[in-house]
PDB file of C-alpha atoms in Angstrom:
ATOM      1  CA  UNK T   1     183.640 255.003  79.615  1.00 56.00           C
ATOM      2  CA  UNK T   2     185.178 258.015  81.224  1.00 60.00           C
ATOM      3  CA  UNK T   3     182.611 259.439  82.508  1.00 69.00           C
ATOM      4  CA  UNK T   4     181.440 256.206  83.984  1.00 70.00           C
ATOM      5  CA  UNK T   5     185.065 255.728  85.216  1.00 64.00           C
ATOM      6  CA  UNK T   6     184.795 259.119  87.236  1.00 66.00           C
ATOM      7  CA  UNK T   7     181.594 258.230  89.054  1.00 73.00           C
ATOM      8  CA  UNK T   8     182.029 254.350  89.655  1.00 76.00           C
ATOM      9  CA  UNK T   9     182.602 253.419  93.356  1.00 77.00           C
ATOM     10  CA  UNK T  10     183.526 249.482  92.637  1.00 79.00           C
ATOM     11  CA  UNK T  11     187.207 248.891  91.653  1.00 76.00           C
ATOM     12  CA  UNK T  12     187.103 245.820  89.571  1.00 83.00           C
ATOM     13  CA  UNK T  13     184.120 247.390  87.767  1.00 83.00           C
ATOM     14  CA  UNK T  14     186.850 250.596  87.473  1.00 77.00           C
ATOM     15  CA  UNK T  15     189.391 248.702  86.231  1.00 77.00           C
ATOM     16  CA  UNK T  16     187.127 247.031  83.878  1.00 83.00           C
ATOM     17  CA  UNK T  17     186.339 250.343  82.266  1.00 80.00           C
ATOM     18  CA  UNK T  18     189.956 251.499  82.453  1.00 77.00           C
ATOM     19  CA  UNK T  19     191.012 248.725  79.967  1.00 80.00           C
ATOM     20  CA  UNK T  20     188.184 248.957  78.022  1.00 79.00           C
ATOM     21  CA  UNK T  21     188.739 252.889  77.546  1.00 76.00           C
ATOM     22  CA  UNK T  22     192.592 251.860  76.906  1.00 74.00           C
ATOM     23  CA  UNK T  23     191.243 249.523  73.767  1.00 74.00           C
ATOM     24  CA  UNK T  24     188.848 252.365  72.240  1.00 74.00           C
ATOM     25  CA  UNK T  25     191.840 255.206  72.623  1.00 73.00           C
ATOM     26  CA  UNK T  26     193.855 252.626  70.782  1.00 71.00           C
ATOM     27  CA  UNK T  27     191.108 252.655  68.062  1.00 73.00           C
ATOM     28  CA  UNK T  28     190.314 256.260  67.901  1.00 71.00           C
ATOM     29  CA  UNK T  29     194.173 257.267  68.078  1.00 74.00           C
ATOM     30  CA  UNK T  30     194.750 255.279  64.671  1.00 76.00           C
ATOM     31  CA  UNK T  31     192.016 256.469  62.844  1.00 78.00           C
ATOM     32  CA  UNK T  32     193.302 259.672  63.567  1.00 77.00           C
ATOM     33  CA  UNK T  33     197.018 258.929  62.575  1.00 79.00           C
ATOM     34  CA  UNK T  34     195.191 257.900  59.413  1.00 79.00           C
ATOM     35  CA  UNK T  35     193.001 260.804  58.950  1.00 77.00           C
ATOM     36  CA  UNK T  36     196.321 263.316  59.906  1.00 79.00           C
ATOM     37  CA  UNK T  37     198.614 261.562  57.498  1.00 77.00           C
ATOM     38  CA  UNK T  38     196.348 261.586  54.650  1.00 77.00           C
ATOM     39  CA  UNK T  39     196.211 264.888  54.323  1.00 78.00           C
ATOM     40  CA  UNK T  40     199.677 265.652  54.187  1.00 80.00           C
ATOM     41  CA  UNK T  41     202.093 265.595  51.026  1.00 81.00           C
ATOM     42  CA  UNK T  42     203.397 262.375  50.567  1.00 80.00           C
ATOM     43  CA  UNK T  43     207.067 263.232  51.219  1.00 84.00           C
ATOM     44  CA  UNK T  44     205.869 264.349  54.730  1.00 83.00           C
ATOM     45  CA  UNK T  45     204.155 260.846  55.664  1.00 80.00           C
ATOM     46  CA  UNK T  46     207.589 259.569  58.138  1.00 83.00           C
ATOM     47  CA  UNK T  47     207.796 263.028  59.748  1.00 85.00           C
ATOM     48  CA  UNK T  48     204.291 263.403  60.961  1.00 82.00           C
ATOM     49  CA  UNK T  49     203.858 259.757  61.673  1.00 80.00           C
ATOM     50  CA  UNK T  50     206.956 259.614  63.614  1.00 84.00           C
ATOM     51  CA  UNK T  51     206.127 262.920  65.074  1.00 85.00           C
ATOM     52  CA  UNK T  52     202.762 262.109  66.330  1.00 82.00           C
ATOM     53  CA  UNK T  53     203.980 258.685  67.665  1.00 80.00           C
ATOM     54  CA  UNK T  54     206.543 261.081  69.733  1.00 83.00           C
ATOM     55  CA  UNK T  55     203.856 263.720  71.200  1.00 83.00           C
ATOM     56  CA  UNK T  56     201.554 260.709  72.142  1.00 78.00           C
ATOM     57  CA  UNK T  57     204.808 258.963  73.967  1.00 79.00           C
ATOM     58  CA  UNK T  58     206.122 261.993  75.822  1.00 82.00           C
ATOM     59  CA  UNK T  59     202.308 263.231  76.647  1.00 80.00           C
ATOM     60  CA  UNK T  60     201.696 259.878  78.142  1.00 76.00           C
ATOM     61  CA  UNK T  61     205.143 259.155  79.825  1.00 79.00           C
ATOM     62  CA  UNK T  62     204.563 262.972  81.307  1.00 80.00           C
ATOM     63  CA  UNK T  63     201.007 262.134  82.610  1.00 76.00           C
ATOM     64  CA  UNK T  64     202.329 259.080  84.404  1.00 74.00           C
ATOM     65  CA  UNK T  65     205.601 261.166  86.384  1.00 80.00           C
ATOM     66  CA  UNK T  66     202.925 263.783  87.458  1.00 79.00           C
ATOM     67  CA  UNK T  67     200.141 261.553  89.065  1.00 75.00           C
ATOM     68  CA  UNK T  68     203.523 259.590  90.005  1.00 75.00           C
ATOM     69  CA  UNK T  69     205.222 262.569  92.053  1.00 80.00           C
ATOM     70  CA  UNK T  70     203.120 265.526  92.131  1.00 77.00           C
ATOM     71  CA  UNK T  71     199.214 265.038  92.417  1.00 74.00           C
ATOM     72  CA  UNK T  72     196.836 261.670  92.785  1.00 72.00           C
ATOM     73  CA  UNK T  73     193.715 263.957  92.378  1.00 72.00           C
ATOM     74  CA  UNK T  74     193.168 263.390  88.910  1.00 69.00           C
ATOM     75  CA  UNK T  75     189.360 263.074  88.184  1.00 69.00           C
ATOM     76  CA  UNK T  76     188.748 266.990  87.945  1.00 73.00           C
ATOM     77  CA  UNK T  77     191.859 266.404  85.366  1.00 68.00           C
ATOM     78  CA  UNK T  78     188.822 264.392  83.059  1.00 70.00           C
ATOM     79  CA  UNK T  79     186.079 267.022  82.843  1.00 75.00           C
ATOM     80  CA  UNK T  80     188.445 268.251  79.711  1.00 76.00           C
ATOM     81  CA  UNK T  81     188.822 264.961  78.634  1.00 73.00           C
ATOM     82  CA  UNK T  82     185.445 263.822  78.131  1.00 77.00           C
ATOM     83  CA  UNK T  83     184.377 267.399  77.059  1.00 81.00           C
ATOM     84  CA  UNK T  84     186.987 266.838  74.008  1.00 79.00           C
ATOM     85  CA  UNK T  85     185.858 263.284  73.328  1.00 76.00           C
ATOM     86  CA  UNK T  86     182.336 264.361  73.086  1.00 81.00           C
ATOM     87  CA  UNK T  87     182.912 267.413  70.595  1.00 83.00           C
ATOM     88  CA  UNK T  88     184.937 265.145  68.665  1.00 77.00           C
ATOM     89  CA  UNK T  89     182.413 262.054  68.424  1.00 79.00           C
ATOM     90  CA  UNK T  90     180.171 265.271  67.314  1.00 85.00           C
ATOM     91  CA  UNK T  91     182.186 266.571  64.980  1.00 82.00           C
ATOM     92  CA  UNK T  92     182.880 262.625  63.706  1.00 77.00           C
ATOM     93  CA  UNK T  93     179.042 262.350  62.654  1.00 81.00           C
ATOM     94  CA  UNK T  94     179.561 264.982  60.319  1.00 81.00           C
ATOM     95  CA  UNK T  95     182.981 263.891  58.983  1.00 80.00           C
ATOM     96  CA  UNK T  96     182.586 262.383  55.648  1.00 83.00           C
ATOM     97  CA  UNK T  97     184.192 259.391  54.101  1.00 84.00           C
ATOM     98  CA  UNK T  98     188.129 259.920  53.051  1.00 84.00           C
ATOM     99  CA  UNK T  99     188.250 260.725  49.361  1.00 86.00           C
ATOM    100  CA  UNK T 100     191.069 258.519  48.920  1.00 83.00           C
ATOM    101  CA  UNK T 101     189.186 255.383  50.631  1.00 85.00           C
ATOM    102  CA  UNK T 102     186.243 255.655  48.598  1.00 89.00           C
ATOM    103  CA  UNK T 103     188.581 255.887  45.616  1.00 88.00           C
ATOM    104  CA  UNK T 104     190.112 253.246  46.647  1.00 87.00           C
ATOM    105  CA  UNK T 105     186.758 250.805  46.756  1.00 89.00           C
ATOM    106  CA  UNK T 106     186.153 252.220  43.249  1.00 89.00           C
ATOM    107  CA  UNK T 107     183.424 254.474  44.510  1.00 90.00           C
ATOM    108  CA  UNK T 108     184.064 257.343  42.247  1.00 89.00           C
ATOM    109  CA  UNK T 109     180.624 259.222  42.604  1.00 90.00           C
ATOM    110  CA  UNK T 110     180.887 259.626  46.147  1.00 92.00           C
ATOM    111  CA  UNK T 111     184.458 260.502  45.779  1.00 90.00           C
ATOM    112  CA  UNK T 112     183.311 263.232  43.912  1.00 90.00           C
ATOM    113  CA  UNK T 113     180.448 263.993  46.404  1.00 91.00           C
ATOM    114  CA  UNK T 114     183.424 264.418  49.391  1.00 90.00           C
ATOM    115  CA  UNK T 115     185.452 266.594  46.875  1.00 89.00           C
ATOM    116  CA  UNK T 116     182.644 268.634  45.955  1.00 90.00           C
ATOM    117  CA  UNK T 117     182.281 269.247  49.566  1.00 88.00           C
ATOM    118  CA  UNK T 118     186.317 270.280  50.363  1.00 86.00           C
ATOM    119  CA  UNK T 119     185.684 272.450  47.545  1.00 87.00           C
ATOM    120  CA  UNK T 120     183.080 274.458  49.261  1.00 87.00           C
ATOM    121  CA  UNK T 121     184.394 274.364  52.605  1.00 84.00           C
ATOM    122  CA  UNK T 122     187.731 275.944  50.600  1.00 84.00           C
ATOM    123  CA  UNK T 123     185.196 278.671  49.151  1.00 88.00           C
ATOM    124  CA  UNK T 124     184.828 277.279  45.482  1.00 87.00           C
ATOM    125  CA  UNK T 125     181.318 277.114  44.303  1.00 88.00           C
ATOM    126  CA  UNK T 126     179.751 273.979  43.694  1.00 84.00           C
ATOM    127  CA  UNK T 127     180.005 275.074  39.731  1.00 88.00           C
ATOM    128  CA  UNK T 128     183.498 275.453  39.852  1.00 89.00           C
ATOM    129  CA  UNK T 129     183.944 272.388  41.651  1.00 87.00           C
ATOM    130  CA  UNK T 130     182.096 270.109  39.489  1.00 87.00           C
ATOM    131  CA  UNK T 131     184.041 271.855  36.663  1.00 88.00           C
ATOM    132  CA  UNK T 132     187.262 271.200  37.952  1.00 88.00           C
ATOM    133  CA  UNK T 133     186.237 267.465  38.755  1.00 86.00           C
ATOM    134  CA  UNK T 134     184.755 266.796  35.321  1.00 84.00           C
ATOM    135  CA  UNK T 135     188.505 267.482  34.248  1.00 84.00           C
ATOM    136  CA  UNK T 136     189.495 264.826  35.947  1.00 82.00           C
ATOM    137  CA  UNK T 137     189.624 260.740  35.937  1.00 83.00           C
ATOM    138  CA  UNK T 138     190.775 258.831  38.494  1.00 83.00           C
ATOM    139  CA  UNK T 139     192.924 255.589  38.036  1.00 80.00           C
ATOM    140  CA  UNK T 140     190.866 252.581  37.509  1.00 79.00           C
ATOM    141  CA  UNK T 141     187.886 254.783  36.945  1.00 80.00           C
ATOM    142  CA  UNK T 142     185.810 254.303  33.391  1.00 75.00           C
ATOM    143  CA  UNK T 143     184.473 257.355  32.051  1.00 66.00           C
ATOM    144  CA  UNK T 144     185.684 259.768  29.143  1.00 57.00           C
ATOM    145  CA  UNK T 145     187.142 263.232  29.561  1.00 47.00           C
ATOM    146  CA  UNK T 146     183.902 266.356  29.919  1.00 48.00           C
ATOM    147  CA  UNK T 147     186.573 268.661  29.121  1.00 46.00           C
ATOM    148  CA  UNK T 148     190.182 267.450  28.278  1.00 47.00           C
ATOM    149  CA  UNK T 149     192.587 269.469  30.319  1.00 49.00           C
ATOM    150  CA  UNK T 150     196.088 267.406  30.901  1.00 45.00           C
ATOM    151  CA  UNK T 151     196.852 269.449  33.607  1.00 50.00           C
ATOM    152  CA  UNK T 152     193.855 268.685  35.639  1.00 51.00           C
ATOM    153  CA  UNK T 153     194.430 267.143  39.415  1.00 49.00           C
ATOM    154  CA  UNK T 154     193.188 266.661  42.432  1.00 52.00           C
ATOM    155  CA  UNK T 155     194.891 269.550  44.111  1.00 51.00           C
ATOM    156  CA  UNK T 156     192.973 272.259  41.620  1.00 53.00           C
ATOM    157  CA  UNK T 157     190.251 271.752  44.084  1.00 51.00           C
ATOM    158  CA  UNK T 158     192.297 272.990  46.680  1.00 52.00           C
ATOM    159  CA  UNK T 159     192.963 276.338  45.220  1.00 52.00           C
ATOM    160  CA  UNK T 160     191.629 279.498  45.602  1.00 51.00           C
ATOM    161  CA  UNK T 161     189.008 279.844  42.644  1.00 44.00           C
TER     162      UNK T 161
END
């Protein structure tokens, strides 16, 4: 939309794009909120919510005060923007589920699959891992201990191996 913004000559056709940009940074600024506040400690949920809510507010209100007072030239001001969108709807395709979604939908296998996966990107091997995970059982989920360790949780995977 952004780019097509930047090159349209037709106004209404402009402003058409505009709000329908507007609607899909609604959109894409929630999942992220989502995305961010999952992977913080629960205790820390209000401060980066309320935090993020803040940078978005003053970033916008400061956006509107310059092309208000200081410049109206503000398509070279884009290139950025749709270079970060792009990298970002690249890096998107390669984003897997949320671990605590498909836990969630009772989807414990590919749970596991996304887990496995932060456990290599966090330089555990895939043995190690699938060891750790075997340790654990997730609420709702039906399946019996591999090897009973009570202090077994999610966060093990986390950790340096």
């Amino acid at each position: 939309f952004m780019a097509g913004i930047l090159v349209v000559t037709n106004y209404i056709l402009c402003y058409v794009l505009v709000f329908i940009f507007g609607l899909s940074l609604t959109a894409r600024y929630y999942v992220g909120y989502a995305y961010n506040v999952e992977m913080q400690p629960k205790s820390h949920y209000v401060l980066v919510g309320t935090s993020m809510f803040l940078v978005e507010s003053v970033a916008y209100l400061s956006i509107c005060i310059y092309f208000m007072y200081v410049s109206q030239y503000w398509k070279p001001l884009q290139i950025p923007n749709i270079v970060f969108i792009s990298a970002g709807v690249v890096f998107l395709c390669f984003m897997p589920e949320s671990p605590r979604f498909l836990i969630s939908k009772r989807r414990f296998e590919d749970a596991r699959d996304v887990f496995k996966w932060i456990g290599k990107v966090n330089g555990l091997s895939r043995e190690e891992a699938e060891r750790r995970l075997n340790e654990i059982v997730f609420e709702g989920e039906d399946r019996e201990y591999k090897d009973p360790n009570p202090e077994a949780a999610l966060s093990t995977l986390l950790k340096d191996a």
